[in-house]
mmCIF file of C-alpha atoms and ligand atoms in Angstrom:
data_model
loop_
_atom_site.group_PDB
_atom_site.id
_atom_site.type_symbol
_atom_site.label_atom_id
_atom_site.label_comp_id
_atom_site.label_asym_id
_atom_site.label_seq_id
_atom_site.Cartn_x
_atom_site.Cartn_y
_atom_site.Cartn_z
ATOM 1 C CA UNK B 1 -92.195 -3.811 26.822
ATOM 2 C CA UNK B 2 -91.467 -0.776 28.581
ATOM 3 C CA UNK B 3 -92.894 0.313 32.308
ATOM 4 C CA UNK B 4 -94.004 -3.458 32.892
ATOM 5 C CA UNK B 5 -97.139 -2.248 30.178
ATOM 6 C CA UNK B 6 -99.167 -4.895 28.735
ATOM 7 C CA UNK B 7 -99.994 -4.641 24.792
ATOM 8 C CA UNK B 8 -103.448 -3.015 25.029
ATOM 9 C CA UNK B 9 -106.014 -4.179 22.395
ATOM 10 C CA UNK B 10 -108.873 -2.781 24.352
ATOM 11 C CA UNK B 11 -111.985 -0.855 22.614
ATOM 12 C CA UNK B 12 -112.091 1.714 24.694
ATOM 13 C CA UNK B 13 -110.881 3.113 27.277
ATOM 14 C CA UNK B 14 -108.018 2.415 24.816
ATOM 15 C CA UNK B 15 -104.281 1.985 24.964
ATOM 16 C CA UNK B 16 -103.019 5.757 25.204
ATOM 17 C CA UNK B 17 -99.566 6.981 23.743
ATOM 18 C CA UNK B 18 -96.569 6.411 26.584
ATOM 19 C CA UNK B 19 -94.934 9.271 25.678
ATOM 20 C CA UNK B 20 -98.365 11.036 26.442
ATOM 21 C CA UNK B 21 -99.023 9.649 29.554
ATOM 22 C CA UNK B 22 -95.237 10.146 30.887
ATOM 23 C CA UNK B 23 -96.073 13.743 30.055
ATOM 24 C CA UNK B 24 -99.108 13.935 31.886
ATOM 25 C CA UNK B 25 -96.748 11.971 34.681
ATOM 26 C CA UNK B 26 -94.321 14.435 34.890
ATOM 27 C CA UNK B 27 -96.614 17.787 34.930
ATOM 28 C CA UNK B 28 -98.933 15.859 37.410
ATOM 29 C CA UNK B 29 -98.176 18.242 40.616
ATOM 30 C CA UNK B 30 -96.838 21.108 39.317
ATOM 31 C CA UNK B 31 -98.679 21.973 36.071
ATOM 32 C CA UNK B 32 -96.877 25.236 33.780
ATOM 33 C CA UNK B 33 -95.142 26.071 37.145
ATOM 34 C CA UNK B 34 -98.667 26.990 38.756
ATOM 35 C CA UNK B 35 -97.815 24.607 42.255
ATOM 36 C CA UNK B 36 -101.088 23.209 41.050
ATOM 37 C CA UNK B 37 -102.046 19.776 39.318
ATOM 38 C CA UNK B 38 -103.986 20.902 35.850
ATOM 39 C CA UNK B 39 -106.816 19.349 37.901
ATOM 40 C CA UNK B 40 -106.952 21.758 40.327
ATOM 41 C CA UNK B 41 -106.230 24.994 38.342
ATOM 42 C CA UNK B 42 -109.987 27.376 37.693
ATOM 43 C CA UNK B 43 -111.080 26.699 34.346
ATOM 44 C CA UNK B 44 -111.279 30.214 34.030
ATOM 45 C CA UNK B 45 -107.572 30.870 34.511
ATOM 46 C CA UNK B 46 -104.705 31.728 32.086
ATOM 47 C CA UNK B 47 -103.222 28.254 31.947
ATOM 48 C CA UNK B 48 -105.735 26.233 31.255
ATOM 49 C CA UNK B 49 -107.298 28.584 28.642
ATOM 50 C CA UNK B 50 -103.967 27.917 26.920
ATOM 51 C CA UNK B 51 -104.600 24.365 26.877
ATOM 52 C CA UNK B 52 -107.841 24.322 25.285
ATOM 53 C CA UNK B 53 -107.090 26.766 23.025
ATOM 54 C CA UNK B 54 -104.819 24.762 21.798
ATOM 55 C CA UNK B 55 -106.339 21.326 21.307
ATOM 56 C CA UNK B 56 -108.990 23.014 19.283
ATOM 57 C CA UNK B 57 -106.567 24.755 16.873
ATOM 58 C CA UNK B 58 -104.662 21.401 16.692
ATOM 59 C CA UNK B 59 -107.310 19.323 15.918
ATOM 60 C CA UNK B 60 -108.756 21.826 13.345
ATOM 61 C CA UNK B 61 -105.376 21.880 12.141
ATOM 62 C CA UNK B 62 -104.653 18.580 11.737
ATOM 63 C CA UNK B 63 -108.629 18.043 9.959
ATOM 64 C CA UNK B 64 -107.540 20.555 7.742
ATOM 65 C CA UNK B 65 -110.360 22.475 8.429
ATOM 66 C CA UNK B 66 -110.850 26.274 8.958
ATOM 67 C CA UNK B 67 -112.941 29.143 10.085
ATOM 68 C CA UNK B 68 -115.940 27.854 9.501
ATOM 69 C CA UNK B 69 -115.726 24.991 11.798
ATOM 70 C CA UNK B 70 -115.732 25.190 15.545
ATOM 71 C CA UNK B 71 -114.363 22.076 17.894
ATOM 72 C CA UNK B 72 -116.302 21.701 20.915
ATOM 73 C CA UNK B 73 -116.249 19.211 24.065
ATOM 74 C CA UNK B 74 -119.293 18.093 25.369
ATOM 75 C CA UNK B 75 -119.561 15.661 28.173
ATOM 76 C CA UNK B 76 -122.292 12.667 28.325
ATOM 77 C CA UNK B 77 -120.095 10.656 25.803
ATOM 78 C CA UNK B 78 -121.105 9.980 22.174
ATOM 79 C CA UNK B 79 -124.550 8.610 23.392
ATOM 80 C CA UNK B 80 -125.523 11.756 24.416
ATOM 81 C CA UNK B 81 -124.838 12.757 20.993
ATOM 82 C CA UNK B 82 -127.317 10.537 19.744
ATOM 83 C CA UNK B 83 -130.175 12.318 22.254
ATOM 84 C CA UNK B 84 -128.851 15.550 20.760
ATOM 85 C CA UNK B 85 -128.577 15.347 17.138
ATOM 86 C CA UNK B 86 -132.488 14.801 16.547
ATOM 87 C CA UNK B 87 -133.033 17.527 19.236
ATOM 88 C CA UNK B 88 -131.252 20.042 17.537
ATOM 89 C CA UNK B 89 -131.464 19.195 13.547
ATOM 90 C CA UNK B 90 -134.917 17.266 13.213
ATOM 91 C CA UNK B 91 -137.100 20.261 13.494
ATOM 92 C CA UNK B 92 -140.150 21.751 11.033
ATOM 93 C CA UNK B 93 -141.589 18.275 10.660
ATOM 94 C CA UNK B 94 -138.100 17.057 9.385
ATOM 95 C CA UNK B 95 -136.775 13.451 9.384
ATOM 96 C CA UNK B 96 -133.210 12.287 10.992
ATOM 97 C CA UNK B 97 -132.244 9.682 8.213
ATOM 98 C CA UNK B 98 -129.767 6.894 9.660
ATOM 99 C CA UNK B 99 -127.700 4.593 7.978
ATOM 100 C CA UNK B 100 -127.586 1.127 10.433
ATOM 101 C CA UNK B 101 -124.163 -0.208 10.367
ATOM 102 C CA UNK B 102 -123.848 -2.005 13.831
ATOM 103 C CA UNK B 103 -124.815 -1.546 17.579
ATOM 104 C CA UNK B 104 -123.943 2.098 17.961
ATOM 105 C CA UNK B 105 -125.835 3.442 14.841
ATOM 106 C CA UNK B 106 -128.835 1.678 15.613
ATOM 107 C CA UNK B 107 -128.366 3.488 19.206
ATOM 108 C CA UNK B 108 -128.339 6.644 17.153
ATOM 109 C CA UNK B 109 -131.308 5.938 15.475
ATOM 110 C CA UNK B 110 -133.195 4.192 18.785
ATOM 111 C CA UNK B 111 -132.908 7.970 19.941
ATOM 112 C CA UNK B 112 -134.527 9.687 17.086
ATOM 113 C CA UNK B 113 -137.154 7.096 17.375
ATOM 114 C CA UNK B 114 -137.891 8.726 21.021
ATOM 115 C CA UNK B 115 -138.395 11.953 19.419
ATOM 116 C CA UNK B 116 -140.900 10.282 16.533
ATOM 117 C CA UNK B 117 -138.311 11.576 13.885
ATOM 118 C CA UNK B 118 -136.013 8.519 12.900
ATOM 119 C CA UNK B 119 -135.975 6.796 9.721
ATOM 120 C CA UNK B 120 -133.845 3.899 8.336
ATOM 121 C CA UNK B 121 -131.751 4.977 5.286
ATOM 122 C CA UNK B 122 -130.193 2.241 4.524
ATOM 123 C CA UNK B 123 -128.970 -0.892 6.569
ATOM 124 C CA UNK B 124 -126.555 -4.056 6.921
ATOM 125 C CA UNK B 125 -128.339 -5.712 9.470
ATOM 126 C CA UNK B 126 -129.893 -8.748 7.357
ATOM 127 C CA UNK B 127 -126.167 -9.388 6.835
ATOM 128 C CA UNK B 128 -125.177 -9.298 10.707
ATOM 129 C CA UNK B 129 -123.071 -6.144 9.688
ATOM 130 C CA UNK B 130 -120.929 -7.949 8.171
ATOM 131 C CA UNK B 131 -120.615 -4.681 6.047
ATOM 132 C CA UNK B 132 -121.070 -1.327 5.395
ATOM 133 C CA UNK B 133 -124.024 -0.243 2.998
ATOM 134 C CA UNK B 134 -122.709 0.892 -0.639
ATOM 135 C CA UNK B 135 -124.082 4.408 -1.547
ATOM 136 C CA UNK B 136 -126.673 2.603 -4.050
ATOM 137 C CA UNK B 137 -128.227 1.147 -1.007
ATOM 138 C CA UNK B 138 -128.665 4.267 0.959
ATOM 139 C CA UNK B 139 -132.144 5.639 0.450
ATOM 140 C CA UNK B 140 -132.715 9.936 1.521
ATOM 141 C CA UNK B 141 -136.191 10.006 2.880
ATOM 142 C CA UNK B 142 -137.523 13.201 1.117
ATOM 143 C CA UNK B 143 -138.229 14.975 4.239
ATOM 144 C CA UNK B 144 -134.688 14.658 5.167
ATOM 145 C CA UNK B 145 -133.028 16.619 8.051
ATOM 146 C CA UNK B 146 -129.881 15.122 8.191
ATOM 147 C CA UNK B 147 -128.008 11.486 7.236
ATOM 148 C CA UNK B 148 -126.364 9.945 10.037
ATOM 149 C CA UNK B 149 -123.728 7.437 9.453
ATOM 150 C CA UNK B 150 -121.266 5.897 11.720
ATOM 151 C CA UNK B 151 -118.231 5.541 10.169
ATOM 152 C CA UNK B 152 -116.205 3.206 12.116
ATOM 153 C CA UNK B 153 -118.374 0.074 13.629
ATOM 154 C CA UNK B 154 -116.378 -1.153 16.696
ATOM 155 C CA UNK B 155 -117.976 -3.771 17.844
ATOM 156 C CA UNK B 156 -118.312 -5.120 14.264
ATOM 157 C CA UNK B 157 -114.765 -4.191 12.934
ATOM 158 C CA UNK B 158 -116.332 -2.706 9.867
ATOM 159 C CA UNK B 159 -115.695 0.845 8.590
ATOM 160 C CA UNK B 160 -116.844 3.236 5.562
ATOM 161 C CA UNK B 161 -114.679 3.366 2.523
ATOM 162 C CA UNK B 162 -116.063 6.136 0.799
ATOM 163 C CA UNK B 163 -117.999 9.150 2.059
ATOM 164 C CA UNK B 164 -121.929 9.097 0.838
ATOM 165 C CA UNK B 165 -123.183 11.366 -1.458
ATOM 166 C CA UNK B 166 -125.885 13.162 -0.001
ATOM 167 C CA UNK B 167 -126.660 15.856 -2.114
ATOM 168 C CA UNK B 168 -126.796 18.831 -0.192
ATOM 169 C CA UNK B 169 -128.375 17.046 3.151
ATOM 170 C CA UNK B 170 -126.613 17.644 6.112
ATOM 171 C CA UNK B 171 -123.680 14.427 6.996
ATOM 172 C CA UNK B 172 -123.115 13.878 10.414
ATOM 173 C CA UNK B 173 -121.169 11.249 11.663
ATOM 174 C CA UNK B 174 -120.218 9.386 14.224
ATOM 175 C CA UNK B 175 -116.119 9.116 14.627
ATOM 176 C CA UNK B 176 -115.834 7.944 18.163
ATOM 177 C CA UNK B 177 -113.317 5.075 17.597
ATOM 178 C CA UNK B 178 -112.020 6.190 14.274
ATOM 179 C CA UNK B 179 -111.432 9.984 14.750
ATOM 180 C CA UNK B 180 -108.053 10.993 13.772
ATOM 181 C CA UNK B 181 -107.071 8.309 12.496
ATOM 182 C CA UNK B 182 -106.931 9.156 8.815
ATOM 183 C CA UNK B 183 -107.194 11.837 6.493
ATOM 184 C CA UNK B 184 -110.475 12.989 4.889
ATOM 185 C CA UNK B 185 -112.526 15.440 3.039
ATOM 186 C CA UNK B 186 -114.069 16.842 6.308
ATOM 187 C CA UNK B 187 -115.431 19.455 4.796
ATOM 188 C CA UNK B 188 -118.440 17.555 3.390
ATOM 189 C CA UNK B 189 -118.971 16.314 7.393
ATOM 190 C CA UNK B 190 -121.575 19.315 8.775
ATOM 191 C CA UNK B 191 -121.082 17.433 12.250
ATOM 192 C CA UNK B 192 -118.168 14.662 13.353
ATOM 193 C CA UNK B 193 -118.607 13.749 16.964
ATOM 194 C CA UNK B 194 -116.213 11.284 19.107
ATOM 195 C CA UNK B 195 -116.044 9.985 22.190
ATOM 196 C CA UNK B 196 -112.887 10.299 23.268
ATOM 197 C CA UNK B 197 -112.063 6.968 24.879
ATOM 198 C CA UNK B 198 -111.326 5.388 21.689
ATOM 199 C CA UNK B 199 -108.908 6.780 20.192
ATOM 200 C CA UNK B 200 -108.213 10.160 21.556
ATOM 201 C CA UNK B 201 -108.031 10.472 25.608
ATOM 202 C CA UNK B 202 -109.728 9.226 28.523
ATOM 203 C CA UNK B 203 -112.996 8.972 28.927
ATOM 204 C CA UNK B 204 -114.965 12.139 29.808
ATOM 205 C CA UNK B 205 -115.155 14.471 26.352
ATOM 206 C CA UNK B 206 -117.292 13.917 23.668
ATOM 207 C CA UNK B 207 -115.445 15.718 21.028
ATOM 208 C CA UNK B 208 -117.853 17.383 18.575
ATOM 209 C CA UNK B 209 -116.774 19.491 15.095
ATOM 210 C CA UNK B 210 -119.016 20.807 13.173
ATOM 211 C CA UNK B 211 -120.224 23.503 10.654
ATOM 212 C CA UNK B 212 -120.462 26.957 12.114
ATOM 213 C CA UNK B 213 -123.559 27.476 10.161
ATOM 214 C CA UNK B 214 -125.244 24.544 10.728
ATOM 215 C CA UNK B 215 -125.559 25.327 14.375
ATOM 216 C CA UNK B 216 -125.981 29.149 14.524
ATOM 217 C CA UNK B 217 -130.190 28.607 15.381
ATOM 218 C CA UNK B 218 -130.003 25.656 17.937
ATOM 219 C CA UNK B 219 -133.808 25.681 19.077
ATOM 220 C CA UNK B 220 -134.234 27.745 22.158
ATOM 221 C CA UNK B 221 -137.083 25.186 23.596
ATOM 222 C CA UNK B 222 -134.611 22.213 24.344
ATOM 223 C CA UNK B 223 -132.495 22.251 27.650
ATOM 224 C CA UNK B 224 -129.316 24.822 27.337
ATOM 225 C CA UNK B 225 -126.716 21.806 27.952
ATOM 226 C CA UNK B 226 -128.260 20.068 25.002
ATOM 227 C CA UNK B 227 -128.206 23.002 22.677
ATOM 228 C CA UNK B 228 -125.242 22.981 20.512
ATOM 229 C CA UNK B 229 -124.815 26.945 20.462
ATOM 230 C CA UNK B 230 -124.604 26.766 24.093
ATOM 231 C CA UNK B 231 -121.199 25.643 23.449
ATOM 232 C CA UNK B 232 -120.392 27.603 20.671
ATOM 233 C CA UNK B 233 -120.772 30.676 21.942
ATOM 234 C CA UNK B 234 -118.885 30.229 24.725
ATOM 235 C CA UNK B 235 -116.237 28.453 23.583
ATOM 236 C CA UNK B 236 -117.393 25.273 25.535
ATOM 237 C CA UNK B 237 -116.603 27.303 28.762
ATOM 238 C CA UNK B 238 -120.453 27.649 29.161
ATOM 239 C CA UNK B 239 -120.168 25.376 32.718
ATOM 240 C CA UNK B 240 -117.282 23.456 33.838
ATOM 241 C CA UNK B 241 -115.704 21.460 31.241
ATOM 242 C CA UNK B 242 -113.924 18.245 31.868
ATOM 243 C CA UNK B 243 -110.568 20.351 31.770
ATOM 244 C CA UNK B 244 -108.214 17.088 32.605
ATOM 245 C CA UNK B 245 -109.676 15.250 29.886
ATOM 246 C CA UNK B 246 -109.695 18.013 27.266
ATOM 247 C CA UNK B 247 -105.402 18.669 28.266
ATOM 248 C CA UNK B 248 -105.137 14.891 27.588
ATOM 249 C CA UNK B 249 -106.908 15.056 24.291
ATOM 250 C CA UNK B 250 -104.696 17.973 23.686
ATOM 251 C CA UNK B 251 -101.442 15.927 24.303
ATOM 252 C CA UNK B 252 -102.725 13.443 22.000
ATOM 253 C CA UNK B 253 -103.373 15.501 19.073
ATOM 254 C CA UNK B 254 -99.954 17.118 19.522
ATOM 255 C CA UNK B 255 -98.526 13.212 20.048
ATOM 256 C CA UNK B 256 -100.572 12.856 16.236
ATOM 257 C CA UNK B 257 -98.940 16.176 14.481
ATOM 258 C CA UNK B 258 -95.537 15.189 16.032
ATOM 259 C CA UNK B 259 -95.904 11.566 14.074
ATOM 260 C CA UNK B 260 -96.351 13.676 10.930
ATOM 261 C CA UNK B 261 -100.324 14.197 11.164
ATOM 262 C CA UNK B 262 -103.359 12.351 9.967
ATOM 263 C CA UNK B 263 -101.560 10.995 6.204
ATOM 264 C CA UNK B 264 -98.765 9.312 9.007
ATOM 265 C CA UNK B 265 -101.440 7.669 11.172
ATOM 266 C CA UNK B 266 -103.064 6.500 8.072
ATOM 267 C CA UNK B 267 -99.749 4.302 6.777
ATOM 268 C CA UNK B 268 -99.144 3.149 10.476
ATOM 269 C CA UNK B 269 -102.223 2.168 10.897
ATOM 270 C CA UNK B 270 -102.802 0.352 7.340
ATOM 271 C CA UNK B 271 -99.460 -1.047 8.041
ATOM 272 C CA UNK B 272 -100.554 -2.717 11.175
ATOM 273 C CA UNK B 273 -104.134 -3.740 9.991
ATOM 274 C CA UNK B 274 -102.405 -5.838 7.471
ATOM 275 C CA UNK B 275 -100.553 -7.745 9.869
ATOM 276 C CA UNK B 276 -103.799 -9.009 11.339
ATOM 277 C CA UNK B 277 -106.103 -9.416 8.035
ATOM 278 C CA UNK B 278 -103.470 -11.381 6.502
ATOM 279 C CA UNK B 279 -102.512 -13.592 9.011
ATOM 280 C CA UNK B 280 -106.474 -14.518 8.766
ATOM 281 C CA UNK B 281 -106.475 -14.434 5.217
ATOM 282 C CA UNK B 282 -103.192 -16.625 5.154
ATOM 283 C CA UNK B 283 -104.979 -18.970 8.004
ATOM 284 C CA UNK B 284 -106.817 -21.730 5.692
ATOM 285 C CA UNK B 285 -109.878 -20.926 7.523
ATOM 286 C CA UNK B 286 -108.492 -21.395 11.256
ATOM 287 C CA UNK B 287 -109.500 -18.081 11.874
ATOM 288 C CA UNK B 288 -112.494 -16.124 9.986
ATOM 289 C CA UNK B 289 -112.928 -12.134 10.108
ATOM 290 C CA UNK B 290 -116.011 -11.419 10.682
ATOM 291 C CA UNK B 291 -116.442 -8.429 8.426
ATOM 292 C CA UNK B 292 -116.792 -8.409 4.466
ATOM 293 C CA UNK B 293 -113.327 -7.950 2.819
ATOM 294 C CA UNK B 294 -114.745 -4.697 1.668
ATOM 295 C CA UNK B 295 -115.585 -3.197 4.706
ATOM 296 C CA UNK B 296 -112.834 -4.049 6.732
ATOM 297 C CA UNK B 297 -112.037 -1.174 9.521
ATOM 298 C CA UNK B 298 -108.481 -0.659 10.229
ATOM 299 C CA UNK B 299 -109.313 -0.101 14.128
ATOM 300 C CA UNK B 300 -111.299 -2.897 15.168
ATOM 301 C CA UNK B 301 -110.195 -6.665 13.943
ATOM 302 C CA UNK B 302 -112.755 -8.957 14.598
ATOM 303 C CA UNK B 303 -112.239 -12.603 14.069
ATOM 304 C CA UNK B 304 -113.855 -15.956 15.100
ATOM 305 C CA UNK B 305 -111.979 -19.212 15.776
ATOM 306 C CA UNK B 306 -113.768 -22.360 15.381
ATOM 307 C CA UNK B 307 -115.213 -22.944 18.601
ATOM 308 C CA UNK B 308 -116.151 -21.253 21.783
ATOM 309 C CA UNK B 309 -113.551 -23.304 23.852
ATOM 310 C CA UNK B 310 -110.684 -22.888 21.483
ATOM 311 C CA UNK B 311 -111.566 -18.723 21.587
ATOM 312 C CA UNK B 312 -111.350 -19.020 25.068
ATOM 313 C CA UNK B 313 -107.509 -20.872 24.819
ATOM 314 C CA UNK B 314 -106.608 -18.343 22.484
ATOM 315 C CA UNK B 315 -107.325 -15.380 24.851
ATOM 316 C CA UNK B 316 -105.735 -16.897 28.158
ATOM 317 C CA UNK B 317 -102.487 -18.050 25.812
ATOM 318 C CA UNK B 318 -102.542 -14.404 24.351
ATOM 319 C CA UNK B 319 -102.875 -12.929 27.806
ATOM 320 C CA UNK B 320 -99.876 -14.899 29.175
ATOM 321 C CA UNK B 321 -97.957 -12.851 26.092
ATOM 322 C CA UNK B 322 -98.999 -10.134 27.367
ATOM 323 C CA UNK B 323 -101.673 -9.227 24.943
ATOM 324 C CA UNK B 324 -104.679 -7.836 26.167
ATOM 325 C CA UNK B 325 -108.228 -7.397 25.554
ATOM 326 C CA UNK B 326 -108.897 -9.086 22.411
ATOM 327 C CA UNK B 327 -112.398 -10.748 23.686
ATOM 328 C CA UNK B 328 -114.684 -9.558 21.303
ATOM 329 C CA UNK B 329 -117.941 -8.241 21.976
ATOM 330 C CA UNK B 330 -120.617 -10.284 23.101
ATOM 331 C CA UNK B 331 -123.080 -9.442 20.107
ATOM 332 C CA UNK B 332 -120.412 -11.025 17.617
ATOM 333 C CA UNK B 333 -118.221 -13.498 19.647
ATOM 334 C CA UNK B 334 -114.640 -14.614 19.221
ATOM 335 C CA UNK B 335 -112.177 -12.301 19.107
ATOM 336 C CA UNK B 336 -111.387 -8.131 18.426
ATOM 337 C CA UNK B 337 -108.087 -6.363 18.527
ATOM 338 C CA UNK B 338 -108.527 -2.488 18.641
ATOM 339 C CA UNK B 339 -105.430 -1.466 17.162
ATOM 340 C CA UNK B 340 -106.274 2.158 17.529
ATOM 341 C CA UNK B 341 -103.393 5.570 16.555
ATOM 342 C CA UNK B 342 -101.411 4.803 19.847
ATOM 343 C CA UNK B 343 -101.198 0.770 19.572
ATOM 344 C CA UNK B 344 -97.537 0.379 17.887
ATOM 345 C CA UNK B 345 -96.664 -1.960 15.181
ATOM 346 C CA UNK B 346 -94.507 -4.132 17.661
ATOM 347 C CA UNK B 347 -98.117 -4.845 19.563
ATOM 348 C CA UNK B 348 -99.739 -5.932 16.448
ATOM 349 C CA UNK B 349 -96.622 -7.771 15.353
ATOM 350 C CA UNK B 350 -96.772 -9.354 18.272
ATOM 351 C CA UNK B 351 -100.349 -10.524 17.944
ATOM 352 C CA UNK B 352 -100.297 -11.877 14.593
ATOM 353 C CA UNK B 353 -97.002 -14.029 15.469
ATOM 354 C CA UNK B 354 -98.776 -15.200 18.100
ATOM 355 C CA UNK B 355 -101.824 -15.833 16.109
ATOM 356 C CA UNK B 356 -99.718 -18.113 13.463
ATOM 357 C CA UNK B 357 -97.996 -20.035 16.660
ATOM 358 C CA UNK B 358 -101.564 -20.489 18.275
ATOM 359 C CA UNK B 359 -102.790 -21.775 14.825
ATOM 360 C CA UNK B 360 -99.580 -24.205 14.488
ATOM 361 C CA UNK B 361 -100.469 -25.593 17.761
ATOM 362 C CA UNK B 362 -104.010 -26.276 17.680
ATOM 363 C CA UNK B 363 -104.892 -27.010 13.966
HETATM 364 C C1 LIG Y 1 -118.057 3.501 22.178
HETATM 365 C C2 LIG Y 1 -118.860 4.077 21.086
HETATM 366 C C3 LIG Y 1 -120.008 4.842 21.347
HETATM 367 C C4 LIG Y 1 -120.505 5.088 22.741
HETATM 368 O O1 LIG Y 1 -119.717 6.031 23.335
HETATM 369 P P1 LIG Y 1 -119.974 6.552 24.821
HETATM 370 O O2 LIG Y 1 -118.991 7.679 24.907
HETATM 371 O O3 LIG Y 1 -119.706 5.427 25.747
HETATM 372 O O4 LIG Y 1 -121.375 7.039 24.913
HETATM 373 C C5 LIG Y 1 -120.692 5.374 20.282
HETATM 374 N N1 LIG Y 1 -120.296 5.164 19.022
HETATM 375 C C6 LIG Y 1 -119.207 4.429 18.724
HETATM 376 C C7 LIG Y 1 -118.809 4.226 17.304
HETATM 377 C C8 LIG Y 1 -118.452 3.866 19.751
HETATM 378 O O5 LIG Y 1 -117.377 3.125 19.456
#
């Protein structure tokens, strides 16, 4: 292990990539020669205009996506999303139609409930979300606005495999701890949003792309920070951004295109997901993943052992490895290993040999 770091399985704030945060490190006081740390440069100046120019090609770039999509960051983190999205797209008497997959979609959908404009498309509760709803199950009100999904469940470890048909209704999801970590048809997304803890940077930026057209009219009677054109049109330079965040976020999606882009991060990270899924396949029940084989995320592993006591052994031996943060959420119990773009195979290598030695000792 290098720097006296820990492997990092937290959810988020996540592990980040070393080589990112040694660059960060080594720009710290002196950022582009400007005697200045990029923390205390104007966010009006030269230099840092550079920066966030550049994240938001890069991440269009590595999305695939072009001129009619616009990156923004947004502060307030995702949840702050979910305020917004029924703010600015439920209008005219219109429904937001959400897809409950887990804690954070039913957030989502708690929030258009506020407004008096949520309904339940489709849902995976009755099965403590163990999965994700198949596209036969999801049900378009006909007064549809929008469909909200979120496609990667942390706390739940599940995650879509497929993108739902909605036939011509506006998709928005929810990316925060899956964004960038894959290729996929974007283009049929009219909104991603991300917090950027997850996956992507520290915490701070809510990273929002979306459909140049679908935002051109945000209504003029909701407050101006919570109007999605606000950013727009001034290339999220309407206040103060969170400029250090944003140049990390930046670093990171150069980190991505210098691994060989989203189709590289895919095979990494199916590579590493295996390691995990079969060492609980391969366990003769010691351990049991919590989510349906089908909707298994390749982010968040969650996994029970089978008792309370022995899941609490398992996370001070692990910790003693130096493996860290794999107590799962409270809602579900036993354990999760994020195992987000910057977690390397050794980590997760590491993890499931320890998992086989911890199940050798205590069967
Ligand atoms: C963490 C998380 C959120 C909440 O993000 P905040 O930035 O803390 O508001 C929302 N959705 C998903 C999928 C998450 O993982």
């Amino acid at each position: 292990m290098k720097a006296n770091r820990v492997y990092n399985f937290n959810p988020g704030p996540a592990i980040l990539p070393l080589e990112v945060l040694k660059e960060a490190q080594s720009e710290l006081l002196n950022f582009n020669n400007s005697g200045m740390s990029v923390m205390e440069i104007s966010h009006r100046s030269p230099e840092y205009d550079e920066v966030h120019n550049k994240a938001k090609a890069d991440i269009k770039e590595l999305m695939g996506l072009g001129d009619d999509y616009e990156v923004l960051f947004i502060q307030g983190g995702a949840s702050t999303e979910f305020a917004m999205i029924p703010m600015n797209f439920a209008l005219d008497g219109k429904k937001g139609n959400y897809v409950l997959s887990g804690s954070f979609s039913t957030k989502a959908y708690q929030e258009a409930e506020i407004q008096g404009v949520g309904v339940v498309a489709g849902s995976s509760k009755e099965n403590n979300f163990r999965n994700i709803p198949k596209q036969d199950e999801i049900k378009l009100s006909a007064d549809a606005a929008y469909l909200h999904i979120c496609y990667n469940n942390t706390i739940y470890g599940t995650e879509y495999h497929y993108i739902p048909e909605t036939h011509g209704v506006p998709l928005i999801a929810d990316m925060s701890s899956d964004m960038l970590s894959r290729p996929l048809d974007f283009s049929r997304f009219s909104l991603i949003y991300a917090g950027v803890q997850k996956n992507l940077g520290p915490a701070g930026v809510t990273l929002v792309v979306v459909k140049k057209s679908f935002i051109e009219n945000s209504p003029e009677n909701i407050p101006t920070m919570l109007r999605y054109n606000t950013y727009s049109k001034k290339n999220s330079l309407y206040n103060t951004p969170p400029a250090f965040g944003i140049y990390m976020v930046g670093k990171v999606a150069a980190w991505i295109k210098k691994q060989g882009g989203l189709q590289a991060m895919a095979e990494k990270n199916a590579q590493k997901a295996a390691l995990l899924y079969d060492a609980i396949d391969n366990s003769n029940g010691f351990y049991k993943g919590h989510a349906d084989k089908d909707s298994r995320s390749f982010m968040n592993v969650t996994f029970r052992l089978a008792n309370e006591e022995l899941e609490a052994k398992f996370v001070a031996e692990a910790k003693k490895q130096q493996l860290c943060g794999i107590k799962g959420h409270r809602s579900v119990g036993g354990m999760r290993a994020s195992i987000y773009n910057a977690m390397p195979y050794e980590g997760v290598k590491a993890l499931a040999d320890f998992m086989l030695k911890f199940k050798e000792e205590n069967l």
